[in-house]
Short mmCIF file of C-alpha atoms and ligand atoms in Angstrom, two decimals:
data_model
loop_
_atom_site.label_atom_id
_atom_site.label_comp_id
_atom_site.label_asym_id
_atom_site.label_seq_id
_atom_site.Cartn_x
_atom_site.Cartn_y
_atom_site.Cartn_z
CA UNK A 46 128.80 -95.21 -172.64
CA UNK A 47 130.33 -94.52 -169.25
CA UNK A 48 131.62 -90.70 -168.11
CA UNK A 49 135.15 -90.79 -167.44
CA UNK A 50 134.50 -90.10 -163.59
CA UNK A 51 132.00 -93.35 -163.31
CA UNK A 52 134.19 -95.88 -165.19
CA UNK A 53 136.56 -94.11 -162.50
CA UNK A 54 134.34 -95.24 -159.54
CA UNK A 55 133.26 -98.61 -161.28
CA UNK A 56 137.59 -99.49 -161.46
CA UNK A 57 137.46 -98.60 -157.96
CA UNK A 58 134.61 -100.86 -156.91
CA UNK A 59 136.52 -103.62 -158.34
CA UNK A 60 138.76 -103.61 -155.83
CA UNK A 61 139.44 -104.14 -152.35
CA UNK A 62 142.80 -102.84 -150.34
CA UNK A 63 145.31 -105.85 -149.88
CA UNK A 64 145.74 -106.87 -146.45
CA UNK A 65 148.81 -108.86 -146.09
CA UNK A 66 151.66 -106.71 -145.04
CA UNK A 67 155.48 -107.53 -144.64
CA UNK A 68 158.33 -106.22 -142.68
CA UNK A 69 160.84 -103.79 -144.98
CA UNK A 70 163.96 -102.30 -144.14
CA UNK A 71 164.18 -98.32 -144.64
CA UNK A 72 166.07 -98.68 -147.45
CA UNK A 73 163.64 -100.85 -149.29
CA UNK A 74 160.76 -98.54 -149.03
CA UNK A 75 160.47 -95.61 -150.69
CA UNK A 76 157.63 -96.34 -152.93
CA UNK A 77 155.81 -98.76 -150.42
CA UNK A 78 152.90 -98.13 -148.48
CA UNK A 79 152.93 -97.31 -144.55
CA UNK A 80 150.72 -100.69 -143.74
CA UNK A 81 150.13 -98.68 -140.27
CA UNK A 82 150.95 -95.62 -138.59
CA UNK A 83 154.37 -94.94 -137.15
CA UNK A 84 155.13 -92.86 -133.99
CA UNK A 85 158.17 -91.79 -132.48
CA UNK A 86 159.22 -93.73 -129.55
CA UNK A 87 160.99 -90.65 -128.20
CA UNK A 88 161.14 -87.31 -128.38
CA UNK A 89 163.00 -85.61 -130.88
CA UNK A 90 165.78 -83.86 -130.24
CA UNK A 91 166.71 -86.69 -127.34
CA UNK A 92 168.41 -83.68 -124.86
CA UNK A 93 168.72 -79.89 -125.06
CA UNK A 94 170.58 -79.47 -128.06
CA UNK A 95 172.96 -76.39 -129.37
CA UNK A 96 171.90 -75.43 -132.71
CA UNK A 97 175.10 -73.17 -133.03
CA UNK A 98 179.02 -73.31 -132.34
CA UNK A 99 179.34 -70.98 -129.59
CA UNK A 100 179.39 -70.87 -125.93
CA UNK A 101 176.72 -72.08 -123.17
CA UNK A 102 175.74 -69.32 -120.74
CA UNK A 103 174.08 -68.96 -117.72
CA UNK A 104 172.29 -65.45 -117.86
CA UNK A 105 171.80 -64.93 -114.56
CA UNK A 106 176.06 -64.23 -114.37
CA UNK A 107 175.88 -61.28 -116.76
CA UNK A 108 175.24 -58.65 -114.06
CA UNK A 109 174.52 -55.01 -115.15
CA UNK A 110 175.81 -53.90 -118.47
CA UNK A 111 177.79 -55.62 -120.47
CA UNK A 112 180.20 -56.29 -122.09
CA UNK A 113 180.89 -59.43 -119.92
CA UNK A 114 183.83 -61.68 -119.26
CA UNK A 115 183.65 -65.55 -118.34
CA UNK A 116 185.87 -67.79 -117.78
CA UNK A 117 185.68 -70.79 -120.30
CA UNK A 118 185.61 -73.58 -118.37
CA UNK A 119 185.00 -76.95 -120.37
CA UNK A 120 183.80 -78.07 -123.63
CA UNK A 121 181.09 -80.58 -124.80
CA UNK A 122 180.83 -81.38 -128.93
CA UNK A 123 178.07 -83.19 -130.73
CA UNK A 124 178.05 -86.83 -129.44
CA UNK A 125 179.21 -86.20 -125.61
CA UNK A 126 176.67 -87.30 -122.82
CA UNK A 127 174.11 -85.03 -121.79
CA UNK A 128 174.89 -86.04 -118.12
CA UNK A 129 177.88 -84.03 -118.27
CA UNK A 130 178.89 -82.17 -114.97
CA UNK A 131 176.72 -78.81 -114.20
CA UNK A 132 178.03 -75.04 -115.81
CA UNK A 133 179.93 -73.35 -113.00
CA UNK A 134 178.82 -70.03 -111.74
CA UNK A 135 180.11 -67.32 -113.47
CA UNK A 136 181.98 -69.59 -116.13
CA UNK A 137 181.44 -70.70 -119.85
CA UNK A 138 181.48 -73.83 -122.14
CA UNK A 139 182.72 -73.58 -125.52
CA UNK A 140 179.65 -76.18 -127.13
CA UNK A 141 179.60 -77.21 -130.93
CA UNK A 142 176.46 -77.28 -132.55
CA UNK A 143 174.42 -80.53 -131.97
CA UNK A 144 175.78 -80.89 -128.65
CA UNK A 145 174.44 -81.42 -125.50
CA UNK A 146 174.00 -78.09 -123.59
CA UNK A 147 175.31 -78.35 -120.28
CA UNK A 148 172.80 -78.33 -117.01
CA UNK A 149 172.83 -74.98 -115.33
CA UNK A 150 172.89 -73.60 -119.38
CA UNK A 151 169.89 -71.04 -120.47
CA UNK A 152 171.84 -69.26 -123.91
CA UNK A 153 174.56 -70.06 -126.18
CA UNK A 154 175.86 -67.18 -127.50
CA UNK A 155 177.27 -67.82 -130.80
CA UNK A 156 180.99 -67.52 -131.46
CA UNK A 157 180.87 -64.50 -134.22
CA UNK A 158 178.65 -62.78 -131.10
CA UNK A 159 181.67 -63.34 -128.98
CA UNK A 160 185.86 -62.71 -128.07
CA UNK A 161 187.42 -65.71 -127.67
CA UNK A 162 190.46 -65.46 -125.75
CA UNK A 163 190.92 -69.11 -125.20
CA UNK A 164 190.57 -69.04 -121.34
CA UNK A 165 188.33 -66.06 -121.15
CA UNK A 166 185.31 -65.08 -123.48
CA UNK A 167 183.76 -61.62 -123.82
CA UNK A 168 180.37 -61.48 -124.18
CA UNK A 169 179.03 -58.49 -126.00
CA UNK A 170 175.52 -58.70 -125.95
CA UNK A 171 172.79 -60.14 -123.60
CA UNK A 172 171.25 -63.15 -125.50
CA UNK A 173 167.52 -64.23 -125.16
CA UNK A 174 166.57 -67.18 -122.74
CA UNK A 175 166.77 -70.38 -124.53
CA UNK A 176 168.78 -68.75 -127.75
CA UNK A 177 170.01 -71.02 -129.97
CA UNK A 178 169.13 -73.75 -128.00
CA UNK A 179 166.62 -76.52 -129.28
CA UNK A 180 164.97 -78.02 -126.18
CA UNK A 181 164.29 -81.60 -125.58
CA UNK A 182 160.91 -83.02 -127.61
CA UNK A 183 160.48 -79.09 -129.23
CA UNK A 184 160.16 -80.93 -133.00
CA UNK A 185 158.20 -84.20 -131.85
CA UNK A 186 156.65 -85.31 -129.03
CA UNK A 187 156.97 -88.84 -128.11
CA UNK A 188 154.14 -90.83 -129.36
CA UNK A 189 154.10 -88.33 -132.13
CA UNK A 190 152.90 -89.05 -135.44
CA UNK A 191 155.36 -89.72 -138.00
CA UNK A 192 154.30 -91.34 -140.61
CA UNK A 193 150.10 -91.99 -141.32
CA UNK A 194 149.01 -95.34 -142.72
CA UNK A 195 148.11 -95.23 -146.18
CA UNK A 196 151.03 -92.57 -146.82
CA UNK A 197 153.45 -93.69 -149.88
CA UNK A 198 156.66 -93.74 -148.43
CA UNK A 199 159.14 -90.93 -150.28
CA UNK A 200 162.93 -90.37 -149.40
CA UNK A 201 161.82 -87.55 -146.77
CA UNK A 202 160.03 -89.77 -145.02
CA UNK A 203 162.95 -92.60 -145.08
CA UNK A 204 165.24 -89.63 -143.57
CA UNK A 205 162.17 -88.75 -140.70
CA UNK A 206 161.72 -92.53 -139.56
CA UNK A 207 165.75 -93.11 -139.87
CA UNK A 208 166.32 -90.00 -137.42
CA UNK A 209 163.79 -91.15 -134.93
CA UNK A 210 165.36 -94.59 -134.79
CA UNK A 211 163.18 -96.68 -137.01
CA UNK A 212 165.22 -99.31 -139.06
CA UNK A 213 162.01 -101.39 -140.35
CA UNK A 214 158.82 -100.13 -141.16
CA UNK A 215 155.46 -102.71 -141.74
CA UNK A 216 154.26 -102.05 -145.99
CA UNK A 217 151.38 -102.91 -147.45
CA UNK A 218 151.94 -106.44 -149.64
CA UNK A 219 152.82 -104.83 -153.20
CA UNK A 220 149.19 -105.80 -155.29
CA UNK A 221 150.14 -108.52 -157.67
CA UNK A 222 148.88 -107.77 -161.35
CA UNK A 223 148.80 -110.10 -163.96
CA UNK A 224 149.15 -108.57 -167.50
CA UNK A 225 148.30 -110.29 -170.74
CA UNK A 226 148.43 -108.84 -174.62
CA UNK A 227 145.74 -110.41 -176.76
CA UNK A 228 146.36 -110.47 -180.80
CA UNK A 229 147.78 -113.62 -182.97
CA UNK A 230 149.25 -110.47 -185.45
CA UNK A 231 151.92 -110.15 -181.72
CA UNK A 232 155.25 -111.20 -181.57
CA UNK A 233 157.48 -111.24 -178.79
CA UNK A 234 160.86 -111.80 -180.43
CA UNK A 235 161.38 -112.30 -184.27
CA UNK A 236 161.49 -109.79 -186.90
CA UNK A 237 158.01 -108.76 -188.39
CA UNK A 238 156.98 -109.86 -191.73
CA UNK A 239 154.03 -110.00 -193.28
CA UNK A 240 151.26 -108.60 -191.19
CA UNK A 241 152.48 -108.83 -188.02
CA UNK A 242 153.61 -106.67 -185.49
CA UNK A 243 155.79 -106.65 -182.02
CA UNK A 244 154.23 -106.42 -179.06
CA UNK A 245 154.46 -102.83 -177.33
CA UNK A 246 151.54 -102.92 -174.53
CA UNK A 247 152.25 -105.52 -172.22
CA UNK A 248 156.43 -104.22 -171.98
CA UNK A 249 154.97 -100.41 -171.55
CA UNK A 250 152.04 -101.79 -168.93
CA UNK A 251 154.60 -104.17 -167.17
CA UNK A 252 156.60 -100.99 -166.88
CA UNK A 253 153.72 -98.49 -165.66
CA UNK A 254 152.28 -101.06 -162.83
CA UNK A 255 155.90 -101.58 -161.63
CA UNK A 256 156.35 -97.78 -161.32
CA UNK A 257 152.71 -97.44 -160.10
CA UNK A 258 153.95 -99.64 -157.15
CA UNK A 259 152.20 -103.24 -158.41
CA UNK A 260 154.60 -106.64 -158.87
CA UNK A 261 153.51 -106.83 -162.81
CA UNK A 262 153.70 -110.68 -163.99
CA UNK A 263 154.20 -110.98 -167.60
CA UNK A 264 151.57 -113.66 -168.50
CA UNK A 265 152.62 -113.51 -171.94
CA UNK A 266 150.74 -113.18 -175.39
CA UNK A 267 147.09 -115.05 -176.44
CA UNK A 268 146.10 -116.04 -179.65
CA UNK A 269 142.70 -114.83 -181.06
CA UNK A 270 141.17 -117.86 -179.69
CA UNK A 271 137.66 -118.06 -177.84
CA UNK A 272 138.09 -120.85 -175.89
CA UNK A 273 141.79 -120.62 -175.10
CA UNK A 274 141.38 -117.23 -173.55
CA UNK A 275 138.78 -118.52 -171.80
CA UNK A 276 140.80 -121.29 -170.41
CA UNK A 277 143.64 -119.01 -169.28
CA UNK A 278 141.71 -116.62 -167.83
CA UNK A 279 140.46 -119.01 -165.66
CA UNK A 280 143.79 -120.52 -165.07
CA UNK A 281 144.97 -117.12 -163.91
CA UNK A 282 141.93 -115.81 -161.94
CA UNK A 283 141.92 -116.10 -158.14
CA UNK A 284 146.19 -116.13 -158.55
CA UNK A 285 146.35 -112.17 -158.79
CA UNK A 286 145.02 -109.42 -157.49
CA UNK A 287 143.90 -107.93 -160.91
CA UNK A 288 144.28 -108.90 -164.41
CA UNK A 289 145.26 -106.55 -167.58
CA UNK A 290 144.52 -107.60 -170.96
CA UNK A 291 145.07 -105.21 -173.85
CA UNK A 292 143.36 -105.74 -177.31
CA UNK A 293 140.01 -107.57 -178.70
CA UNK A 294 137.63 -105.52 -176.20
CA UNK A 295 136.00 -103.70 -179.33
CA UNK A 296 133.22 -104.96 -181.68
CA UNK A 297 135.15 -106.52 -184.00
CA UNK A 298 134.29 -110.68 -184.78
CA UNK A 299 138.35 -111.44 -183.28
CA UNK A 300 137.72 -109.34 -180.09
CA UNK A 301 137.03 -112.19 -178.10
CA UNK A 302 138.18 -110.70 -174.34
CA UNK A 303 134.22 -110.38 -173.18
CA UNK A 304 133.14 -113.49 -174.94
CA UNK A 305 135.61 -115.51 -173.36
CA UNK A 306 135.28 -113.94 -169.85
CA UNK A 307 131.82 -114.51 -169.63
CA UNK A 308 132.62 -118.20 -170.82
CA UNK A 309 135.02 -118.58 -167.85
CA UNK A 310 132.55 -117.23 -165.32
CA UNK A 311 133.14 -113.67 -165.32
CA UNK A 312 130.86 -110.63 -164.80
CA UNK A 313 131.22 -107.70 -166.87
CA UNK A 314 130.48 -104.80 -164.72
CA UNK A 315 130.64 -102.01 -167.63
CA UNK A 316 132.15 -101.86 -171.24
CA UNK A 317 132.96 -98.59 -173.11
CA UNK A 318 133.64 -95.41 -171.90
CA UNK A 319 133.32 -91.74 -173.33
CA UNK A 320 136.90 -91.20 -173.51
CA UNK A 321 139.05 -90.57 -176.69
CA UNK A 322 141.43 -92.82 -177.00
CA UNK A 323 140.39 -95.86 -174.92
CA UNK A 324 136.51 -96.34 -175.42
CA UNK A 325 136.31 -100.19 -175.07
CA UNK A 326 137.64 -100.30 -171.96
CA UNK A 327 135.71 -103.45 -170.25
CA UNK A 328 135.73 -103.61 -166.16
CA UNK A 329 134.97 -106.93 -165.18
CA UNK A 330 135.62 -109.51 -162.50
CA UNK A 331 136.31 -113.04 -162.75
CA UNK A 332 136.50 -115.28 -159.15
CA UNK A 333 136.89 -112.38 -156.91
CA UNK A 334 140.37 -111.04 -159.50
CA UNK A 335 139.26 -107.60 -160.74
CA UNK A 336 139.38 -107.60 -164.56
CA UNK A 337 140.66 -104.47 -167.03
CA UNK A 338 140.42 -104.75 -170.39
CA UNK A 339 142.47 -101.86 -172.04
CA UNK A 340 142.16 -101.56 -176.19
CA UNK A 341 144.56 -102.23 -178.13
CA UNK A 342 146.10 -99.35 -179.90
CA UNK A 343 148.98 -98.61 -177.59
CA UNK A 344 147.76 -94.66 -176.91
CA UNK A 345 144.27 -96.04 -176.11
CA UNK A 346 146.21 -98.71 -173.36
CA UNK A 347 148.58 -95.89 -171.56
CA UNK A 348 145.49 -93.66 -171.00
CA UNK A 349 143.34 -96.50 -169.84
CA UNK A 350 145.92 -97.17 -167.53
CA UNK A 351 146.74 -93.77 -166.64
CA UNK A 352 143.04 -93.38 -165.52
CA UNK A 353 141.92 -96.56 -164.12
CA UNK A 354 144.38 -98.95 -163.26
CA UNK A 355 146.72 -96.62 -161.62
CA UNK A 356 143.55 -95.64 -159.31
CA UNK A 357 142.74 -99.51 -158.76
CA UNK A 358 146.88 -100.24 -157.93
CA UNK A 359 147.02 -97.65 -155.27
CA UNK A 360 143.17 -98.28 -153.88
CA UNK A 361 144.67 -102.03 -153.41
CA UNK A 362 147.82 -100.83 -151.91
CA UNK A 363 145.86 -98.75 -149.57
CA UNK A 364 147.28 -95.11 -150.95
CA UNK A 365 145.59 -92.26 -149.52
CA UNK A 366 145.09 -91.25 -153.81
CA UNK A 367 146.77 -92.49 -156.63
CA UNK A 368 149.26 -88.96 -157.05
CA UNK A 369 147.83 -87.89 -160.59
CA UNK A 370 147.66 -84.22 -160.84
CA UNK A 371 145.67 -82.35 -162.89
CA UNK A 372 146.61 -78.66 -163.07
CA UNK A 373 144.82 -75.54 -164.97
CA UNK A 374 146.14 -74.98 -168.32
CA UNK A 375 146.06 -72.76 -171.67
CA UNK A 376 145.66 -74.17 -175.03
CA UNK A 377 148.10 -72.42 -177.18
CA UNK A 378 146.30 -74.10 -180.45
CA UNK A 379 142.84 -73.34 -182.44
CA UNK A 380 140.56 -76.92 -183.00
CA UNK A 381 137.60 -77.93 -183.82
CA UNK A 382 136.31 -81.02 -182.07
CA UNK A 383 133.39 -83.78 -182.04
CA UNK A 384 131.46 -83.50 -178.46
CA UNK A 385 130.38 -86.38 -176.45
CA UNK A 386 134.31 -87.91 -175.17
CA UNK A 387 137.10 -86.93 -172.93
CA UNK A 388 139.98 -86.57 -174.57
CA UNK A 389 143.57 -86.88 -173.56
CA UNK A 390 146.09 -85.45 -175.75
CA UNK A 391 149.62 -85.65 -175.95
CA UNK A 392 151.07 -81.99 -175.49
CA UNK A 393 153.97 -80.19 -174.68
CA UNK A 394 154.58 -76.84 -172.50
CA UNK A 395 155.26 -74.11 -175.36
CA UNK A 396 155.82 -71.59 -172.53
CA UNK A 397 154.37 -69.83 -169.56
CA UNK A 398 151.18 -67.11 -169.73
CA UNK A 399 151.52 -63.79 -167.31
CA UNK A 400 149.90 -65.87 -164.64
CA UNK A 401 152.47 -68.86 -164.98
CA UNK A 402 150.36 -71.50 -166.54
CA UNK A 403 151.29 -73.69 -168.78
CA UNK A 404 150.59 -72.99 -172.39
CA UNK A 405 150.19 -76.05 -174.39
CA UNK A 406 150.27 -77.34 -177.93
CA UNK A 407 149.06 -81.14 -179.28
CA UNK A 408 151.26 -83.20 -181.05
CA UNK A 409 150.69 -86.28 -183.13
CA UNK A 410 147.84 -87.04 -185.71
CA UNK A 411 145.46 -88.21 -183.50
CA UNK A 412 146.18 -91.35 -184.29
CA UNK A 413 145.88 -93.95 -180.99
CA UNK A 414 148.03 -96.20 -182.73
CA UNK A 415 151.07 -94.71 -182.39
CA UNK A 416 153.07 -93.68 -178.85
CA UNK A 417 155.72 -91.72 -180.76
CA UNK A 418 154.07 -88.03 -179.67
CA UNK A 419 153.56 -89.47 -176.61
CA UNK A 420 157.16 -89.75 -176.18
CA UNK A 421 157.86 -86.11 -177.04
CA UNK A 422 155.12 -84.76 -174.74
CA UNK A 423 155.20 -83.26 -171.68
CA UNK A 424 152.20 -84.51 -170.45
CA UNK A 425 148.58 -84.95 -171.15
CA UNK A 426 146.40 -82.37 -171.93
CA UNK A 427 142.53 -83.21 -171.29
CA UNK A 428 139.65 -81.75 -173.52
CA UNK A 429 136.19 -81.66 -171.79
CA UNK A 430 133.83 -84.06 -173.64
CA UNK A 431 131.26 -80.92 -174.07
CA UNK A 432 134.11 -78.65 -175.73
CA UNK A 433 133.07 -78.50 -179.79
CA UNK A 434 136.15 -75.47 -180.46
CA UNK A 435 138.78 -74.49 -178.64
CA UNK A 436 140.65 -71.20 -178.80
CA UNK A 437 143.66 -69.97 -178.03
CA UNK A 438 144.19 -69.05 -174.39
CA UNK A 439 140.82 -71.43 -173.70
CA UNK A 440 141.21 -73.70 -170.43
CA UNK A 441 142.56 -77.14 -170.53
CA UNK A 442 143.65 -79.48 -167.73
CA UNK A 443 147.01 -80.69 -168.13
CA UNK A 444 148.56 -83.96 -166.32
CA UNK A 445 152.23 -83.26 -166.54
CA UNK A 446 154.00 -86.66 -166.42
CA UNK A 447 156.22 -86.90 -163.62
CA UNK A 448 160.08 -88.70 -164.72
CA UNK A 449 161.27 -91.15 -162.61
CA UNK A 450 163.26 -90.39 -159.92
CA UNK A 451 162.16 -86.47 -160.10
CA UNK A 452 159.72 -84.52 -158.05
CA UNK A 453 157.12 -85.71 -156.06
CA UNK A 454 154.48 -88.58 -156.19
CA UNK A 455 156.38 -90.53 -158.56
CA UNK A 456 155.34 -93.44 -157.40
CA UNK A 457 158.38 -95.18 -157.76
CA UNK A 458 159.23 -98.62 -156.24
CA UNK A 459 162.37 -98.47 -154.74
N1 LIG B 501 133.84 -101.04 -185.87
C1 LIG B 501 134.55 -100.50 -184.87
N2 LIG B 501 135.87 -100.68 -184.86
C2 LIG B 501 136.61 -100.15 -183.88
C3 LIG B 501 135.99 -99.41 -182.87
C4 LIG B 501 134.59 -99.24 -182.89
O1 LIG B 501 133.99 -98.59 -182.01
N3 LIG B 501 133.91 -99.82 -183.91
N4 LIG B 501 136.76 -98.84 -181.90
C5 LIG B 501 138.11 -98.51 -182.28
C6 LIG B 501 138.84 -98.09 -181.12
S1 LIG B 501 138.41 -96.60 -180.45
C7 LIG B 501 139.87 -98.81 -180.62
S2 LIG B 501 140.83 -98.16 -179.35
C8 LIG B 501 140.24 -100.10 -181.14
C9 LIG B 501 140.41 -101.05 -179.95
O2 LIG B 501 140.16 -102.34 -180.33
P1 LIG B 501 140.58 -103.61 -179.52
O3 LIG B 501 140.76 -103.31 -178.11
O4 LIG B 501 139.63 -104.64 -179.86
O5 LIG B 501 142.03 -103.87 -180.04
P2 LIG B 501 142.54 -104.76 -181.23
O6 LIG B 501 141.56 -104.73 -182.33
O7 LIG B 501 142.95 -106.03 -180.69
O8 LIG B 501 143.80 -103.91 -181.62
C10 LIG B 501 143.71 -102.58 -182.05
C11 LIG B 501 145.04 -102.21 -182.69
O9 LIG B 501 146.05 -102.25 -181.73
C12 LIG B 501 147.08 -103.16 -182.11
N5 LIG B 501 147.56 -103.84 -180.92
C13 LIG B 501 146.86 -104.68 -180.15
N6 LIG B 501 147.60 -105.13 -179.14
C14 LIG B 501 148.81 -104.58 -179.28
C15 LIG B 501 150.02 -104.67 -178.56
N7 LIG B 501 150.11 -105.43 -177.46
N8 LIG B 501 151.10 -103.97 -178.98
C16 LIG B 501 151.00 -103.19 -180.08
N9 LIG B 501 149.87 -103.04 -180.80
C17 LIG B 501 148.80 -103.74 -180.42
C18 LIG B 501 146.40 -104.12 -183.04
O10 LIG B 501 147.31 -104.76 -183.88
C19 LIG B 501 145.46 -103.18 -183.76
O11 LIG B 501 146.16 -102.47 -184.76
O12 LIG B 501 139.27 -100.59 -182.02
C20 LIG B 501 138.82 -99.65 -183.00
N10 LIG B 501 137.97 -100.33 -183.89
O1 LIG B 502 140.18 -95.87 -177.91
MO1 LIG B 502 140.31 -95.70 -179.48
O2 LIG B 502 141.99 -95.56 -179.45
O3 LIG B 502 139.56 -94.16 -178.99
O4 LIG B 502 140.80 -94.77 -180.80
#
């Protein structure tokens, strides 16, 4: 059996980054991937700049001790040209913030720090050179680094590029994944009866490569049939970037996924791993299409693709990492455990030890059939496959699920 880490690095072997890219506009790319580095074409702000409302001052006309008296003698507001006529000696601009500051201008003084008499200002006290004024290129440079290739592109970013005049940006080509269920006990539609079941894996897998930033093509359901798999795995090969199959990777005589691969010309590149749930999992490749082969039991197929094929879907959209966090943890449980797999177990936060970590406690039956506890958790919490007990207050890792549209590294596709 594989450690968790190397069936890691063999899903990342699999695959290569994408290299197409396309053209988006900024409000089509949050999600996306930078295909390239972006750079500001000018420097940011574009002129001296007032950061306050106030009035622009020349220091050198506040002789001796103050306080000092100017006579106002214009005013410039956010938008107005910064090749506005020179300050006058001895006189003042009233200036709004964002404005241009006026040439001959080394202070604005704001306008609680003043007396505004219309006309005439008072000036109390002797500002710094340069106060509250934001020189031209002080926040970026031209040529600048904005944005890195490789960086997932989040709303801050869309506000960074949108400010420095960018309306388009090049993204990486979103990877295309093809994902299959395998079992004739699926349905898609009808009511169950008898022994069969509806189909939950290829909806919830569909749903977590569109969120991990993939375009997810349902290729439907296949019958526990050697030689029809066969024939549409080859069918669908070379057409996608990588395939996802859950179901029939296990021992059984029906779990015909590696049988019918290797009929079609595939190459299994390594087939069970010590994790708990999802120990079948088969990477494989078939014409040059990476090949994942979650299990079946729905728990087993989120964690598979929580581990692998959300680090293969951002290696082939060129992410930088694939934005799962694993943070330090407490279990806030007693269990006794059988060594030898990595287990990931749906928990929830219970609350906070003195040092602010989370405390956790398991929920469900252990079952990998079921995603109902999943649905209640908070996150994952992950056992070390060497652990036999665990205590309260013991370590655990925790992966905290991120909801959509909250917090960082989401991942969502806009
Ligand atoms: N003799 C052994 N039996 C099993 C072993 C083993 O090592 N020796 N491993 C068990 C483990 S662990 C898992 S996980 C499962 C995985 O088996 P398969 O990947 O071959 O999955 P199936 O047998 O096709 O299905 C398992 C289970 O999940 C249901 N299923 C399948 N697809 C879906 C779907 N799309 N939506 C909802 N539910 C689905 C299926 O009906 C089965 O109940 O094998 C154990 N057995
Ligand atoms: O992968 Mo299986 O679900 O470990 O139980």
């Amino acid at each position: 059996m594989l450690a968790v880490d190397d069936a890691v690095a063999l899903a990342l072997s699999m695959v290569a980054p994408v290299r197409e890219s396309e053209a988006v506009g900024l409000g089509h790319a949050v999600g996306r991937i930078a295909a390239r580095t972006l750079c500001a074409p000018r420097p940011m702000p574009f002129f001296d700049q007032s950061a306050m409302d106030g009035f622009a001052i020349r220091l050198g006309d506040l002789d001796g001790e103050g306080p000092w008296h100017l006579e106002v003698a214009g005013t410039v507001a956010a938008g107005d040209s910064p090749s506005g006529a020179a300050l006058p000696a001895g006189a003042a601009w009233r200036i709004f913030t964002g404005a241009p500051v006026p040439r001959g201008a080394d202070a604005v003084v704001r306008a609680e720090d003043c007396t505004d008499m219309g006309a005439l200002l008072t000036v109390r006290h002797r500002p710094r050179e340069g106060a509250n004024i934001r020189p031209l290129g002080s926040d970026i440079a031209r040529g600048a680094e904005l944005v890195a290739g490789g960086t997932r592109i989040e709303p801050r970013h869309v506000g960074l590029l949108a400010a420095n005049g960018h309306t388009t940006l090049d993204v990486v080509r979103r990877p295309r994944i093809g994902i299959l269920s395998t079992g004739s006990e699926l349905l898609s539609r009808a009511a169950p009866d008898g022994g069969r079941i509806f189909d939950a894996n290829r909806p919830m897998l569909i749903a977590l490569a569109e969120r991990a930033g993939a375009e997810a093509v349902d290729l439907g359901i296949l019958d526990d049939d050697r030689q029809e798999t066969a024939r549409t795995l080859a069918r669908h090969a070379g057409r996608f970037d990588m395939l996802i199959s859950s179901g029939a990777v296990s021992v059984g005589a029906r779990d015909f996924v590696r049988a019918a691969l290797l009929d079609a010309g595939g190459r299994v590149h390594g087939w069970k791993v010590a994790l708990k749930p999802g120990k079948p999992a088969m990477f494989a490749t078939l014409k040059r299409t990476a090949y994942l082969g979650l299990p079946g039991n729905p728990l087993a197929a989120f964690v598979g693709f929580e581990l692998f094929a959300r680090a293969q879907i951002a290696r082939l959209a060129g992410a930088g990492g694939d934005g799962a966090v694993e943070v330090r943890a407490l279990a806030g449980f007693a269990a006794s455990r059988k060594t030898g797999r990595t287990e990931f177990v749906p928990a929830r936060v219970r609350d906070r030890s003195p040092e602010g970590l989370p405390v956790l406690e398991t929920l469900g039956n252990g079952s990998s059939g079921t995603l109902h506890a999943l649905c209640q958790a908070d996150g994952l919490a992950v056992i070390p496959a060497g652990v036999s007990g665990i205590a309260p207050g013991d370590p655990l890792g925790f992966r905290a699920f991120a909801p959509s549209g909250a917090g960082p590294g989401t991942g969502d596709a806009a």
